[in-house]
Amino acid sequence: MPALRIRTFTVLCFFFILSLPWIFYVTAHFIETKTFRFSTPDENLQRHVTETIHTIETNADNWTDANWQRQLETQLRKANLEVAILSAASNQEMYRSNPESSSWFSSTERFSLIEDGQLLGKVVIYVPSSRMVPTISAIVGFLLAFIIVGIALRRFFLQPLERMGLVARKIAAGEFDGQLPIGRITEIADVGAGFEVMMKGLRTSQHKQMALEEERRFMIAAIAHDLRTPLFALRGYLDGLEQGIAKSPDKITKYVAVCKEKSRQLDRLVEDLFTFTTMEYMEQQKNVRPIDLKDLFQQTIDGFRPLAQQKHISISTDFEENCMIRGDSHLLERALNNLFDNAIRHTPSSGNIVVRCYKEDANVTFSLKDTGPGFSSEELERVFEPLFRGEVSRNRSTGGSGLGLTISQRIIKQHGGELAAKNHLDGGAFISGWLPGDN
């Protein structure tokens, strides 16, 4: 059944309610009269009534005669009439043609017979009503039409709305798997489609919420582990200094250096966590201005060059002119610092890091390639996940906080670009990305 609009359904219901009684009326009239004519009076019936009255008037002496009564009954049966003759004195029935007949559907004609000034009796003629049966049929059709329309209203309106209400209560209780009815009315179907979209959105939100909750639990466990390790070492060395275990100046200097290193690790972890948790706020507060990305790369390289020289790592560059972009220099410098920190940490001594920056169509593309061990297959899938580090032990001597690449990717995305990681053919990690150029 095709979908109907409410106004179309209403018009059809009114048409049905008005047409069904008329169909019943016409059908009953045709069955009773064998004709579809309504306005012509029944001349035969009037003639039969006149003849019956004349027969009764001219045979007043034979009212109680059984033979005459049988003749009268035959005449009345042909004329489809009923007659009752009452006595003049007591109004008792002297004769009735059919005692079991009902006068509900008949009209009556009453007259008195008077002869020589004396009342002989009273006659009642029951004339069948020619419109009673069709009228009753029309009333029955009207009631039947209302019943059918009521059933249709319940099926197409009330039942779908009741089921939608049940589904809404299930949604309020946290159940998003309710089955919505298929509406035959366009507006009801639109409401059902809206409910379906809402349920899908709520299911998606629920799954995201579960994933975020799982990520939150993982982050709490990882942060607790990352904070506990340097704090445990820091407390141990401070206890050693307090208890006088380090007696010589060299040993005291070593203990203090370890404490400072552990405190720097804690400071860096807290800073990474702070940056990670305030990324959305930073996105709203970005100080956007034109920036030459190659200059920003050069500043970052200059900052990491002493650390690279300690590991005898060479940094080579391939920069093109006019690598202009628009963005927040502080945030982008933070993203590049994380990329270089990751590259230098995983590049062995006497290794090499190659940095490129060039204009490609309307974007500025950049890449970092190192000669380290590269990423494993699992690391390539999860390298940008928060707090993920490839080593199972999460040893901070070989890895950072696990937030550096995540922060870099989010900063690049906030500036309308993208960051990706893979292994290059010569071995080692290859981090590439792009940012919209300043046109």
XYZ file of C-alpha atoms in Angstrom:
439
model
C 0.000 0.000 0.000
C 1.513 3.364 -0.971
C 1.960 6.002 1.719
C -0.800 8.599 2.115
C -0.669 12.067 3.544
C -2.952 12.890 6.468
C -5.140 15.268 4.454
C -5.598 12.632 1.701
C -6.518 10.012 4.293
C -9.007 12.417 5.900
C -10.702 13.192 2.578
C -10.970 9.472 1.795
C -12.525 8.810 5.211
C -15.134 11.562 4.742
C -15.932 10.282 1.262
C -16.291 6.731 2.596
C -18.537 7.819 5.487
C -20.808 9.731 3.111
C -20.890 7.186 0.294
C -21.426 3.898 2.183
C -24.845 4.891 3.710
C -26.022 6.054 0.273
C -24.910 2.739 -1.266
C -26.833 0.836 1.424
C -29.904 3.036 0.887
C -29.942 2.598 -2.895
C -29.349 -1.153 -2.616
C -32.207 -1.621 -0.122
C -34.554 0.508 -2.250
C -33.714 -1.524 -5.360
C -34.221 -4.844 -3.539
C -37.603 -3.684 -2.254
C -38.948 -1.887 -5.353
C -36.870 -3.404 -8.191
C -36.285 0.117 -9.481
C -33.873 2.997 -8.941
C -36.626 5.622 -9.195
C -37.217 7.561 -5.942
C -39.510 10.493 -6.715
C -42.544 8.688 -8.393
C -45.374 7.902 -5.935
C -46.642 4.312 -5.763
C -49.994 4.579 -7.601
C -50.717 0.850 -7.273
C -50.495 1.026 -3.481
C -52.932 3.946 -3.369
C -55.314 2.085 -5.667
C -55.150 -1.008 -3.424
C -55.917 1.121 -0.353
C -58.970 2.661 -2.080
C -60.273 -0.741 -3.160
C -59.782 -2.166 0.343
C -61.717 0.713 1.911
C -64.559 0.246 -0.583
C -64.699 -3.518 0.089
C -64.943 -2.996 3.853
C -67.598 -0.253 3.544
C -69.861 -2.295 1.270
C -69.632 -5.470 3.389
C -70.259 -4.158 6.882
C -72.688 -7.026 7.547
C -70.039 -9.629 6.686
C -67.233 -8.447 8.931
C -67.535 -11.511 11.121
C -68.162 -13.949 8.263
C -65.253 -16.379 7.913
C -65.643 -16.790 4.125
C -65.630 -13.038 3.584
C -62.625 -12.655 5.858
C -60.710 -15.226 3.775
C -61.559 -13.332 0.609
C -60.423 -10.074 2.234
C -57.159 -11.661 3.346
C -56.456 -12.812 -0.214
C -57.072 -9.286 -1.474
C -54.914 -7.785 1.270
C -52.103 -10.238 0.611
C -51.969 -9.172 -3.035
C -51.960 -5.512 -2.033
C -49.394 -6.064 0.769
C -51.711 -4.416 3.302
C -52.892 -5.215 6.808
C -56.328 -4.352 8.206
C -57.864 -4.254 11.696
C -61.642 -3.733 12.256
C -62.703 -2.478 15.693
C -66.148 -2.553 17.233
C -67.924 0.747 17.735
C -68.858 0.143 21.358
C -65.702 -1.250 23.019
C -62.939 -0.715 20.415
C -62.256 -4.447 20.551
C -60.801 -6.044 17.443
C -63.475 -7.820 15.500
C -61.027 -8.812 12.804
C -57.306 -8.555 12.149
C -55.784 -9.829 8.934
C -52.404 -10.854 10.420
C -52.215 -10.867 14.239
C -48.456 -11.573 14.243
C -47.462 -8.662 11.987
C -45.691 -5.605 13.385
C -46.782 -2.073 12.737
C -43.346 -0.524 13.384
C -42.441 -0.184 9.725
C -45.955 0.823 8.548
C -48.076 3.920 8.414
C -51.774 3.775 9.346
C -54.973 5.157 7.882
C -57.963 5.250 10.242
C -61.578 5.935 9.393
C -64.992 5.239 10.927
C -68.016 3.701 9.218
C -71.310 5.523 9.897
C -74.661 4.452 8.478
C -77.898 6.414 9.082
C -76.108 8.410 11.753
C -75.045 5.309 13.622
C -71.374 4.335 14.126
C -70.889 0.810 12.807
C -67.163 0.415 13.579
C -63.635 1.642 13.059
C -61.148 0.475 10.443
C -57.360 0.707 10.648
C -55.329 0.043 7.476
C -51.589 -0.572 7.895
C -49.794 0.733 4.809
C -46.152 -0.387 4.492
C -43.705 2.524 4.434
C -41.802 2.603 1.155
C -38.797 4.459 2.678
C -38.385 2.732 6.044
C -36.156 -0.196 4.984
C -33.809 1.945 2.851
C -33.538 4.441 5.706
C -32.620 1.734 8.199
C -30.130 0.355 5.685
C -28.571 3.824 5.359
C -28.249 4.078 9.147
C -26.593 0.652 9.255
C -24.236 1.730 6.459
C -23.406 4.924 8.348
C -22.556 3.000 11.534
C -20.551 0.435 9.553
C -18.623 3.242 7.846
C -17.758 4.744 11.232
C -16.562 1.352 12.500
C -14.375 0.794 9.434
C -12.928 4.304 9.639
C -12.237 3.795 13.363
C -10.389 0.544 12.628
C -8.369 2.292 9.911
C -7.514 5.166 12.269
C -6.297 2.732 14.902
C -4.264 0.727 12.412
C -2.643 3.627 10.575
C -2.389 6.213 13.381
C -2.873 4.933 16.922
C -0.902 1.670 16.716
C 2.215 3.228 15.091
C 2.145 6.088 17.603
C 1.739 3.649 20.515
C 4.719 1.618 19.277
C 6.765 4.782 18.825
C 5.895 5.770 22.379
C 7.054 2.337 23.586
C 10.321 2.696 21.652
C 10.784 6.203 23.095
C 10.427 4.813 26.626
C 12.985 2.111 25.787
C 15.353 4.781 24.466
C 14.910 6.731 27.699
C 15.860 3.527 29.563
C 19.024 3.139 27.473
C 17.782 0.496 25.015
C 18.410 1.451 21.380
C 17.355 -1.757 19.612
C 13.588 -1.186 19.425
C 11.751 -2.070 16.200
C 9.871 0.885 14.753
C 6.618 0.322 12.791
C 6.409 0.863 9.045
C 4.009 3.798 8.688
C 1.459 3.928 5.853
C 0.864 7.628 6.509
C 3.582 9.924 5.196
C 3.784 12.092 8.304
C 3.884 9.028 10.592
C 6.579 7.496 8.374
C 8.587 10.747 8.594
C 8.377 10.664 12.377
C 9.466 7.008 12.329
C 12.401 7.857 10.064
C 13.388 10.624 12.467
C 13.228 8.147 15.359
C 15.403 5.719 13.376
C 18.016 8.415 12.708
C 17.937 9.383 16.374
C 18.374 5.748 17.471
C 21.310 5.273 15.108
C 22.896 8.464 16.420
C 22.365 7.357 20.018
C 23.804 3.914 19.276
C 26.833 5.540 17.669
C 27.189 7.908 20.623
C 26.918 5.002 23.025
C 29.641 3.082 21.194
C 31.828 6.190 21.116
C 31.179 6.728 24.808
C 32.198 3.149 25.550
C 35.345 3.584 23.442
C 36.145 6.873 25.195
C 35.570 5.256 28.571
C 37.922 2.437 27.618
C 40.472 4.975 26.394
C 40.063 6.953 29.602
C 40.733 3.877 31.735
C 43.766 3.055 29.608
C 45.061 6.628 29.850
C 44.652 6.666 33.620
C 46.553 3.383 33.921
C 49.286 4.557 31.527
C 49.643 7.942 33.236
C 49.821 6.258 36.625
C 52.583 3.981 35.312
C 54.501 6.849 33.677
C 54.263 8.995 36.787
C 55.078 6.207 39.205
C 58.378 5.194 37.559
C 60.224 8.556 37.764
C 58.608 9.371 41.111
C 59.790 6.054 42.558
C 63.347 6.677 41.307
C 63.264 10.314 42.458
C 62.115 9.310 45.925
C 64.799 6.614 46.142
C 67.644 8.994 45.272
C 66.278 11.707 47.579
C 66.076 9.146 50.415
C 69.678 8.205 49.670
C 70.739 11.841 49.935
C 68.749 12.301 53.139
C 70.171 9.172 54.765
C 73.736 10.072 53.795
C 74.308 7.128 51.481
C 75.994 9.441 48.970
C 78.970 10.644 51.029
C 81.457 11.689 48.377
C 80.934 14.891 46.305
C 80.973 12.877 43.073
C 78.246 10.553 44.331
C 76.185 13.493 45.571
C 76.561 15.174 42.185
C 75.433 11.960 40.463
C 72.392 11.629 42.738
C 71.427 15.250 42.121
C 71.829 14.817 38.350
C 69.553 11.770 38.387
C 66.974 13.659 40.442
C 67.084 16.560 37.983
C 66.654 14.168 35.036
C 63.670 12.486 36.680
C 62.138 15.848 37.458
C 62.603 16.881 33.808
C 60.821 13.683 32.742
C 57.955 14.480 35.081
C 57.836 18.072 33.817
C 57.741 16.923 30.221
C 55.046 14.330 30.918
C 52.872 16.864 32.720
C 53.388 19.368 29.890
C 52.417 16.775 27.274
C 49.332 15.811 29.253
C 48.372 19.452 29.648
C 48.805 20.108 25.934
C 46.844 16.978 25.038
C 43.887 17.819 27.288
C 43.703 21.467 26.136
C 43.902 20.913 22.376
C 40.269 21.973 21.785
C 40.786 25.129 23.821
C 43.982 25.859 21.878
C 42.031 25.441 18.641
C 39.658 28.196 19.703
C 42.500 30.457 20.880
C 44.900 30.062 17.931
C 46.937 33.176 17.023
C 46.800 32.753 13.247
C 49.208 34.681 11.057
C 51.290 34.102 7.885
C 54.273 31.800 8.562
C 57.099 30.543 6.369
C 57.169 26.837 7.249
C 60.793 26.400 6.158
C 61.864 29.103 8.652
C 59.909 27.301 11.367
C 61.643 24.052 10.424
C 65.031 25.783 10.538
C 64.358 27.151 14.033
C 63.379 23.685 15.235
C 66.495 22.117 13.680
C 68.716 24.729 15.342
C 67.161 23.862 18.692
C 67.819 20.124 18.286
C 71.230 20.377 16.625
C 73.251 20.134 19.924
C 71.370 16.941 20.856
C 71.934 15.560 17.360
C 75.654 16.349 17.551
C 75.911 14.448 20.821
C 74.673 11.332 18.997
C 76.681 12.213 15.850
C 73.455 12.486 13.843
C 73.513 14.629 10.729
C 70.459 16.661 9.723
C 70.143 17.532 6.023
C 67.452 19.798 4.577
C 65.781 20.319 1.224
C 63.663 23.456 1.399
C 61.951 25.316 -1.422
C 61.169 28.999 -1.392
C 57.696 30.346 -0.628
C 56.455 27.668 1.817
C 53.994 30.168 3.261
C 51.083 28.955 5.393
C 48.708 30.498 7.917
C 48.704 29.229 11.481
C 49.797 29.563 15.099
C 53.595 29.517 15.150
C 53.727 28.363 18.791
C 51.498 25.339 18.184
C 53.197 24.396 14.919
C 56.628 24.684 16.545
C 55.392 22.338 19.270
C 54.255 19.842 16.620
C 57.626 19.997 14.802
C 59.526 19.647 18.093
C 57.672 16.421 18.804
C 58.481 15.080 15.322
C 62.200 15.893 15.670
C 62.363 14.554 19.217
C 60.888 11.257 18.046
C 63.274 11.077 15.066
C 66.442 11.845 17.061
C 65.481 9.451 19.861
C 65.063 6.500 17.477
C 67.946 7.307 15.126
C 71.148 5.469 16.146
C 74.573 7.149 16.454
C 76.094 8.305 13.166
C 72.639 8.208 11.598
C 71.013 10.732 9.318
C 67.741 12.725 9.281
C 66.468 14.285 6.061
C 63.908 17.105 6.196
C 62.009 18.352 3.149
C 59.555 21.196 2.669
C 58.119 22.203 -0.694
C 55.041 23.688 -2.360
C 52.659 21.210 -4.025
C 49.619 22.701 -5.749
C 47.776 24.770 -3.135
C 49.392 22.991 -0.168
C 52.770 22.978 1.529
C 54.110 19.429 1.941
C 56.802 18.386 4.422
C 58.516 15.133 5.480
C 61.054 13.747 7.955
C 63.058 10.644 7.126
C 65.446 8.980 9.582
C 67.747 5.947 9.524
C 66.321 4.293 12.615
C 64.605 0.895 12.895
C 61.293 2.255 11.567
C 57.816 1.212 12.701
C 56.502 -2.291 13.222
C 53.151 -3.264 11.684
C 51.369 -2.750 15.014
C 53.058 0.621 15.535
C 51.953 1.829 12.094
C 48.336 1.113 13.067
C 48.557 2.780 16.497
C 51.371 5.306 16.186
C 49.025 8.293 16.629
C 47.012 6.778 19.498
C 47.318 8.637 22.829
C 49.910 7.163 25.229
C 50.939 4.414 22.808
C 54.602 3.469 22.793
C 56.002 0.615 20.764
C 58.108 -0.936 23.510
C 56.115 -3.214 25.798
C 58.031 -2.181 28.910
C 57.224 1.511 28.340
C 60.812 2.271 29.352
C 61.282 6.018 29.247
C 64.927 5.644 28.355
C 63.852 4.412 24.918
C 60.544 6.238 24.540
C 58.740 9.442 25.405
C 55.355 10.009 26.979
C 53.467 8.441 24.090
C 51.695 11.722 23.405
C 54.172 13.509 21.129
C 52.972 12.199 17.767
C 49.334 12.375 18.912
C 49.726 16.059 19.785
C 51.525 16.754 16.505
C 48.784 15.108 14.457
C 46.038 17.029 16.269
C 47.832 20.338 15.814
C 48.302 19.675 12.088
C 44.620 18.676 11.738
C 43.529 21.801 13.614
C 45.345 23.802 10.923
C 43.453 21.995 8.145
C 46.243 19.564 7.222
C 47.102 15.914 7.724
C 49.971 13.853 9.168
C 50.849 10.253 8.273
C 53.531 7.720 9.205
C 55.129 4.845 7.289
C 58.477 3.181 6.626
C 60.559 4.304 3.642
C 62.188 1.822 1.299
C 65.738 2.422 2.631
C 64.644 1.602 6.188
C 63.700 3.918 8.994
C 60.612 5.988 9.760
C 59.053 8.367 7.282
C 56.712 11.054 8.682
C 54.948 13.128 6.044
C 52.230 15.762 6.099
C 50.770 18.807 4.457
C 49.236 22.138 5.419
C 47.085 24.526 3.344
C 49.215 27.165 1.689
C 48.682 30.877 2.246
C 47.275 31.976 -1.107
